[in-house]
Every structure is written in structure tokens, then in C-alpha cells.
mmCIF file of C-alpha atoms in Angstrom:
data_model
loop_
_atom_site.group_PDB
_atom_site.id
_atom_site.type_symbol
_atom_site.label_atom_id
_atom_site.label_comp_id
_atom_site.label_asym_id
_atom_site.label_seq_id
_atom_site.Cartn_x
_atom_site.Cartn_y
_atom_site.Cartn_z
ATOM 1 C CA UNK A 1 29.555 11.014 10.930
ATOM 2 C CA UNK A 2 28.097 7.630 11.367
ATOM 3 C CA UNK A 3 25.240 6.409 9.530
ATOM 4 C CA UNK A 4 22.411 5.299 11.359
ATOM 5 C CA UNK A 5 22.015 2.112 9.673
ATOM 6 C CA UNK A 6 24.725 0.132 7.764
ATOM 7 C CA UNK A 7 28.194 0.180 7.587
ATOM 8 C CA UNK A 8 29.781 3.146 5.140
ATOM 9 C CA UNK A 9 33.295 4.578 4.973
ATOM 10 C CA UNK A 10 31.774 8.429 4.172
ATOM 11 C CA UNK A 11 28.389 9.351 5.751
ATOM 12 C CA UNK A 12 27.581 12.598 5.463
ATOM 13 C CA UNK A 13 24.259 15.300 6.145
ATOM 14 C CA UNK A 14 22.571 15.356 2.176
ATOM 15 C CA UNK A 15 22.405 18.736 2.621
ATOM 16 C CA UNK A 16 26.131 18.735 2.672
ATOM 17 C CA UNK A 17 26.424 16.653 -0.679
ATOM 18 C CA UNK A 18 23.872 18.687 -2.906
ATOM 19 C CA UNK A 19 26.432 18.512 -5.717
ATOM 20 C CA UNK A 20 26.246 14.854 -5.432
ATOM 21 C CA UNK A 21 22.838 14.736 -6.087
ATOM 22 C CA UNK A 22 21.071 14.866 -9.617
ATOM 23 C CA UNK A 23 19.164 18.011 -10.011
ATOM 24 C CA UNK A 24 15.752 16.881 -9.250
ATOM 25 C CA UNK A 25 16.906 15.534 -5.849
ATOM 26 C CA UNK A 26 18.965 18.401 -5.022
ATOM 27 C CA UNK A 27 16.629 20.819 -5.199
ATOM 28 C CA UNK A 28 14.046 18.778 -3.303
ATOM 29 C CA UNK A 29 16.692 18.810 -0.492
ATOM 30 C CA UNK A 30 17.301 22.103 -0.819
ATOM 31 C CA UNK A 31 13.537 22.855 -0.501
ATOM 32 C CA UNK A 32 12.931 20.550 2.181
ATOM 33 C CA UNK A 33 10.475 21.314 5.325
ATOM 34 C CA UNK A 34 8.432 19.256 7.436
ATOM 35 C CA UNK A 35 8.894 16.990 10.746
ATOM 36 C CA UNK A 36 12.081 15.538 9.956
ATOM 37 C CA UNK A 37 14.920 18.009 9.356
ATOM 38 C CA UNK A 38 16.914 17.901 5.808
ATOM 39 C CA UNK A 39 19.731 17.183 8.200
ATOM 40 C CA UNK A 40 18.170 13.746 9.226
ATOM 41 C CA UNK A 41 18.454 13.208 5.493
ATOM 42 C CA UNK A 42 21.913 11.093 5.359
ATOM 43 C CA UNK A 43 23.971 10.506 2.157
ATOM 44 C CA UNK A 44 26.315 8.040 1.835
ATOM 45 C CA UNK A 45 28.883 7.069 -0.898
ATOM 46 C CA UNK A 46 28.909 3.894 -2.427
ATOM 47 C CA UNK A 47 30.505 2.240 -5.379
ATOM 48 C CA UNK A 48 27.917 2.301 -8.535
ATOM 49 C CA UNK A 49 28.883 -0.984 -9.547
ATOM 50 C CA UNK A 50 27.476 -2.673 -7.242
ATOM 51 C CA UNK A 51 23.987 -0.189 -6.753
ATOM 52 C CA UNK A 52 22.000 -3.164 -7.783
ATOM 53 C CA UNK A 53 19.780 -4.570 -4.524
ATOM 54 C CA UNK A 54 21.359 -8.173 -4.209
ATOM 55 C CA UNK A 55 24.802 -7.057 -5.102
ATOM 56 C CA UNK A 56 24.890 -4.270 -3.164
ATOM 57 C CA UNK A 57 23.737 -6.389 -0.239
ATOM 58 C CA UNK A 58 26.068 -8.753 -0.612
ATOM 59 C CA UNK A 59 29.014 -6.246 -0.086
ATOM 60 C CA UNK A 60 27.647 -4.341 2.479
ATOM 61 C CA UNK A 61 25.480 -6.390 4.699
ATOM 62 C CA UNK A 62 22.535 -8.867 3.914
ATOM 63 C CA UNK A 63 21.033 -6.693 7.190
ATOM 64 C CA UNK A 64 20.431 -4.377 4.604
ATOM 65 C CA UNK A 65 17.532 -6.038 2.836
ATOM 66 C CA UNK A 66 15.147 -5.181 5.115
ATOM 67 C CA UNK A 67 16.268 -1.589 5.404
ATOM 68 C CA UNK A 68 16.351 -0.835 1.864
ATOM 69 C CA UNK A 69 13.709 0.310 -0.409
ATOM 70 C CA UNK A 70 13.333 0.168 -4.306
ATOM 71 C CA UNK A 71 11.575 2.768 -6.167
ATOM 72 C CA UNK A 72 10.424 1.685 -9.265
ATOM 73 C CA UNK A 73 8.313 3.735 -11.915
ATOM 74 C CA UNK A 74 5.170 2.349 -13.534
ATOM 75 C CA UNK A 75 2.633 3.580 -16.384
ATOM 76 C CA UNK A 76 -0.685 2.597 -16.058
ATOM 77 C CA UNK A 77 -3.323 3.105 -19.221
ATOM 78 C CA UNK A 78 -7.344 3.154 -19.606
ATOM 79 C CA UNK A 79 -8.658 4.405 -22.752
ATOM 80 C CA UNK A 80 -6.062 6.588 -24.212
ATOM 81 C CA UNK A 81 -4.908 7.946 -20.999
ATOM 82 C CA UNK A 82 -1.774 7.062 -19.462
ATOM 83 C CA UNK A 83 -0.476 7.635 -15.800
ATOM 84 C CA UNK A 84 2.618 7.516 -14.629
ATOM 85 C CA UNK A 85 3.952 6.691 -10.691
ATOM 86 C CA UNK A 86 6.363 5.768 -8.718
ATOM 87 C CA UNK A 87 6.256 3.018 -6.328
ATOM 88 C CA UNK A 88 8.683 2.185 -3.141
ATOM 89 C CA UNK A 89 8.795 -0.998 -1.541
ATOM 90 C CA UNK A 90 11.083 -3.047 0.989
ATOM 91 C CA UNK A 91 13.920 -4.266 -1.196
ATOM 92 C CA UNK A 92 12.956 -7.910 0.341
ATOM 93 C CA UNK A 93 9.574 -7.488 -1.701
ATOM 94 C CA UNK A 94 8.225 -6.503 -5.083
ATOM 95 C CA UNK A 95 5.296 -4.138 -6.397
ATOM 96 C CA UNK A 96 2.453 -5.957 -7.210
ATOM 97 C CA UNK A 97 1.886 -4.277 -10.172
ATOM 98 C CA UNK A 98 -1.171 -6.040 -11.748
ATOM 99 C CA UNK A 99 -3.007 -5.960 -8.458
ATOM 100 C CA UNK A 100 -3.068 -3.099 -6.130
ATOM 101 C CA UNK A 101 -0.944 -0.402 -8.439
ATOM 102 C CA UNK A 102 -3.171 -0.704 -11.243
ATOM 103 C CA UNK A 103 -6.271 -0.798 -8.415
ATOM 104 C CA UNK A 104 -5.017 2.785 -7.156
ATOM 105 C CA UNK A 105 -4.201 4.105 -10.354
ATOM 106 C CA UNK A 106 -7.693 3.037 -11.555
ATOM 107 C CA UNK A 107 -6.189 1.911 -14.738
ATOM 108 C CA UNK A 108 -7.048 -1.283 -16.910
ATOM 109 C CA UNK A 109 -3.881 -2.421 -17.418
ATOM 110 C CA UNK A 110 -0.118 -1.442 -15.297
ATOM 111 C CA UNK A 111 3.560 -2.271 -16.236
ATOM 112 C CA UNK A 112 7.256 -0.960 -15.270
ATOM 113 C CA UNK A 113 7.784 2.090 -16.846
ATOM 114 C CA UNK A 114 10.360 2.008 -19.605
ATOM 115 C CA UNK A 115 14.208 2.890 -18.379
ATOM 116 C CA UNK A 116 14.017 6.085 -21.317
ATOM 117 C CA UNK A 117 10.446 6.709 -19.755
ATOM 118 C CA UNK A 118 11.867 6.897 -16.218
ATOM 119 C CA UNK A 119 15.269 8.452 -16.273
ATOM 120 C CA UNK A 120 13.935 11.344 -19.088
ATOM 121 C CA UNK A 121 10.810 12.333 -16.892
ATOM 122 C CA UNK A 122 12.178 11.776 -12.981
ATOM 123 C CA UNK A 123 15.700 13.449 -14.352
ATOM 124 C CA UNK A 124 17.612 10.507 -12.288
ATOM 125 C CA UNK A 125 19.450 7.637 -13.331
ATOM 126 C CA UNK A 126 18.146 4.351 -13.479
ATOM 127 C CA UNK A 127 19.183 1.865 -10.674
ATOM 128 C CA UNK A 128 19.466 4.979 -8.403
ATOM 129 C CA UNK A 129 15.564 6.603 -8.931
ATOM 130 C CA UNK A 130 14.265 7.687 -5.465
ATOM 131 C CA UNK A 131 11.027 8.980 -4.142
ATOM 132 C CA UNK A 132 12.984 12.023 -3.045
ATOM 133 C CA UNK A 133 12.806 14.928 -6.168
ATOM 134 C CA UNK A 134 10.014 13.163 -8.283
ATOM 135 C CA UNK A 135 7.614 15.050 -10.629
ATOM 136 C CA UNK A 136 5.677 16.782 -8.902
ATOM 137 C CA UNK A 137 2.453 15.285 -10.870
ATOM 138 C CA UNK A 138 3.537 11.924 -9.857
ATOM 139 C CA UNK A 139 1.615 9.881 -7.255
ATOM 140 C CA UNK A 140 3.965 7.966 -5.277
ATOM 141 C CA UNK A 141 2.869 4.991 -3.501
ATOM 142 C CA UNK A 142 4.321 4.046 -0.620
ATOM 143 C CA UNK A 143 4.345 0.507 1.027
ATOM 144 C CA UNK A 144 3.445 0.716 4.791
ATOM 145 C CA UNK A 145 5.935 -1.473 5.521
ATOM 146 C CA UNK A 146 8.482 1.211 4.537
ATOM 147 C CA UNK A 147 6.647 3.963 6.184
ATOM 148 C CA UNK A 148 6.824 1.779 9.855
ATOM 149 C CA UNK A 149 11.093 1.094 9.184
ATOM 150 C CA UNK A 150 12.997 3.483 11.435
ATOM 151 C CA UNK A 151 15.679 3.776 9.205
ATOM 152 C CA UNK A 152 15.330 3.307 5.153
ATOM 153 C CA UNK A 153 18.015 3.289 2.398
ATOM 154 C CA UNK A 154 17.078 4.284 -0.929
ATOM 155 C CA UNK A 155 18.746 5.563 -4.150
ATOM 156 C CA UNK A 156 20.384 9.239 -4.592
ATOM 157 C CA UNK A 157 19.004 9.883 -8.278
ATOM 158 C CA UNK A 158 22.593 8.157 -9.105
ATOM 159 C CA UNK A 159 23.999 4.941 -8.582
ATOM 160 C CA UNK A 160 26.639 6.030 -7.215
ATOM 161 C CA UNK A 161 25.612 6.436 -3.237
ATOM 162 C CA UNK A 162 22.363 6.437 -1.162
ATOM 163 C CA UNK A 163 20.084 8.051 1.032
ATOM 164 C CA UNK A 164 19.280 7.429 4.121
ATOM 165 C CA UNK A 165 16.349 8.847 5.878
ATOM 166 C CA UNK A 166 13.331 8.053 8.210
ATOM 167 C CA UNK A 167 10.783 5.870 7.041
ATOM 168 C CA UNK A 168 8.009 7.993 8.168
ATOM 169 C CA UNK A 169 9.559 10.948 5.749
ATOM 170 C CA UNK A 170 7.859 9.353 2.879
ATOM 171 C CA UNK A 171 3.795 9.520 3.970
ATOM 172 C CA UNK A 172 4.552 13.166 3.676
ATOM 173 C CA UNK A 173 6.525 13.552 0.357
ATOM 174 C CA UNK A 174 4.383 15.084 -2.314
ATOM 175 C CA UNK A 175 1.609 12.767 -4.141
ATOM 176 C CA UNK A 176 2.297 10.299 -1.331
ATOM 177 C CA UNK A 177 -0.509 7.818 -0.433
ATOM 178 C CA UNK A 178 0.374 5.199 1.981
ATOM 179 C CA UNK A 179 -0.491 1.683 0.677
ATOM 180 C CA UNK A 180 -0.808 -1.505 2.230
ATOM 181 C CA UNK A 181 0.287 -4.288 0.709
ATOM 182 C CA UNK A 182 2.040 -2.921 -2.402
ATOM 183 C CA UNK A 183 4.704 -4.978 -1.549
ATOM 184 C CA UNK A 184 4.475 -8.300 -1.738
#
């Protein structure tokens, strides 16, 4: 199979893969329903040494910036109460965390979630955390800019290989909420 975007040796239906997947995401695959079918969901390997946004990029095509999306946790606190989220953005941008995260969590004060933070609760591992399997109590926001790419690559739950699915698969995940300008 070829992959709709990108240039990868093994491309293959994520469906077809689920013991590639961490837990979290295979089971979300495995439960999947809505417009797009789970087939549409693409999975392709890739070398975890280089899972890192600029490297990766580098070795498979700078083309890829603008295709690719980071998802990135956050913890947001007012009063004693914390929040957690995830956030995905174009991999050309980053989260403006201080400005419109903390606005739609409704929190005084927003930062990156820590790595133990992030990889203990989303059951993935860092440098490979996607919006696809998250805690179900987690909001995820969603840059528009994401939402209007055809095509989007994003982490597997590993670092070693990727997803790639249909931007406008994420306004529907759970605790979605399309915003503009979270990346910036």
C-alpha cells in the first residue's frame, strides 16, 4: 500500500498493525466508528531514532512539516484544581500555552505536562503521544489548521512509526474542541 502522504517503505491499514500500537491506541482503533473508516487510518513504520519533528523531517521530507502534527500534553491549575489536556498542532507551529490553552482550560496558570505525567496517564510513549487513544476525561484541543489538512501525520503511542489519517478525523475524537489559533 502507498501512503497518502510521504514517502515510507511499509504503509499499512492501522487496523492491520494493532499489535504495533500501545494499548490505549489500539483499542481506540479497534473501537473506531464515525465518517472516516478505521481503514483510512494508515500506519506506517519508521525508525524511532529519528521520531523527533526536525529530525524526522530531515530524513523523510521537509514536505512533511506542514503535514505533521505534534501532540503535546499540558496541566493547567486554579486554586487547587488541576486539568490536564492534550493539544495538537501543525508541527511548523507551537501551542501557545500561556494564551489560548490556559484561556480554554479556564485556568490561572498552564505548562507542558511532565514526561512521567504524560506517558503514566495517556499509557504512550513520549515523542510518539497522539490524540488517537487519550483519556477519555481529557479535552483535546485541536488547531484548525490541522482539522482543514487533508492528510495529517501524527505519532502511534510509540516512536517507532506514525499515523496517518484525515485531518477532519480529529473535530470528532472524544473531548475534541476545535481551536483557532492554538498554534502559533
Amino acid at each position: 500500500m502507498r501512503a497518502p502522504i510521504g514517502s515510507f517503505d511499509d504503509a499499512r491499514p492501522a487496523p492491520d498493525c494493532l499489535d504495533l500500537l500501545t494499548r490505549p491506541v489500539a483499542d481506540a482503533v479497534r473501537a473506531w466508528s464515525g465518517d472516516v473508516p478505521a481503514e483510512q487510518l494508515i500506519y506506517v513504520d519508521t525508525d524511532p531514532e529519528i521520531a523527533d519533528t526536525a529530525v524526522f523531517t530531515e530524513h523523510y521530507g521537509q514536505e512533511l512539516l506542514e503535514q505533521s502534527a505534534n501532540c503535546v500534553v499540558v496541566a493547567g491549575r486554579r486554586g487547587g484544581a488541576a486539568t490536564v489536556a492534550a493539544c495538537l498542532v501543525l508541527s511548523s507551529t507551537r501551542v501557545d500555552v500561556n494564551g489560548v490553552v490556559r484561556r480554554q482550560l479556564g485556568t490561572r496558570k498552564a505548562s507542558f505536562a511532565s514526561m512521567e505525567l504524560a506517558t503514566g496517564e495517556s499509557g504512550m510513549e513520549y515523542g510518539g503521544i497522539t490524540p488517537i487513544g487519550l483519556p477519555a476525561d481529557w479535552p483535546l484541543l485541536v488547531d484548525s489548521a490541522v482539522v482543514d489538512t487533508e492528510w495529517v501525520l501524527i505519532g502511534s503511542g510509540r516512536r517507532r512509526g506514525k499515523l496517518i489519517v484525515p485531518g477532519k478525523v480529529f473535530a470528532a475524537l472524544p473531548g475534541a474542541v476545535v481551536v483557532e489559533g492554538l498554534g502559533v
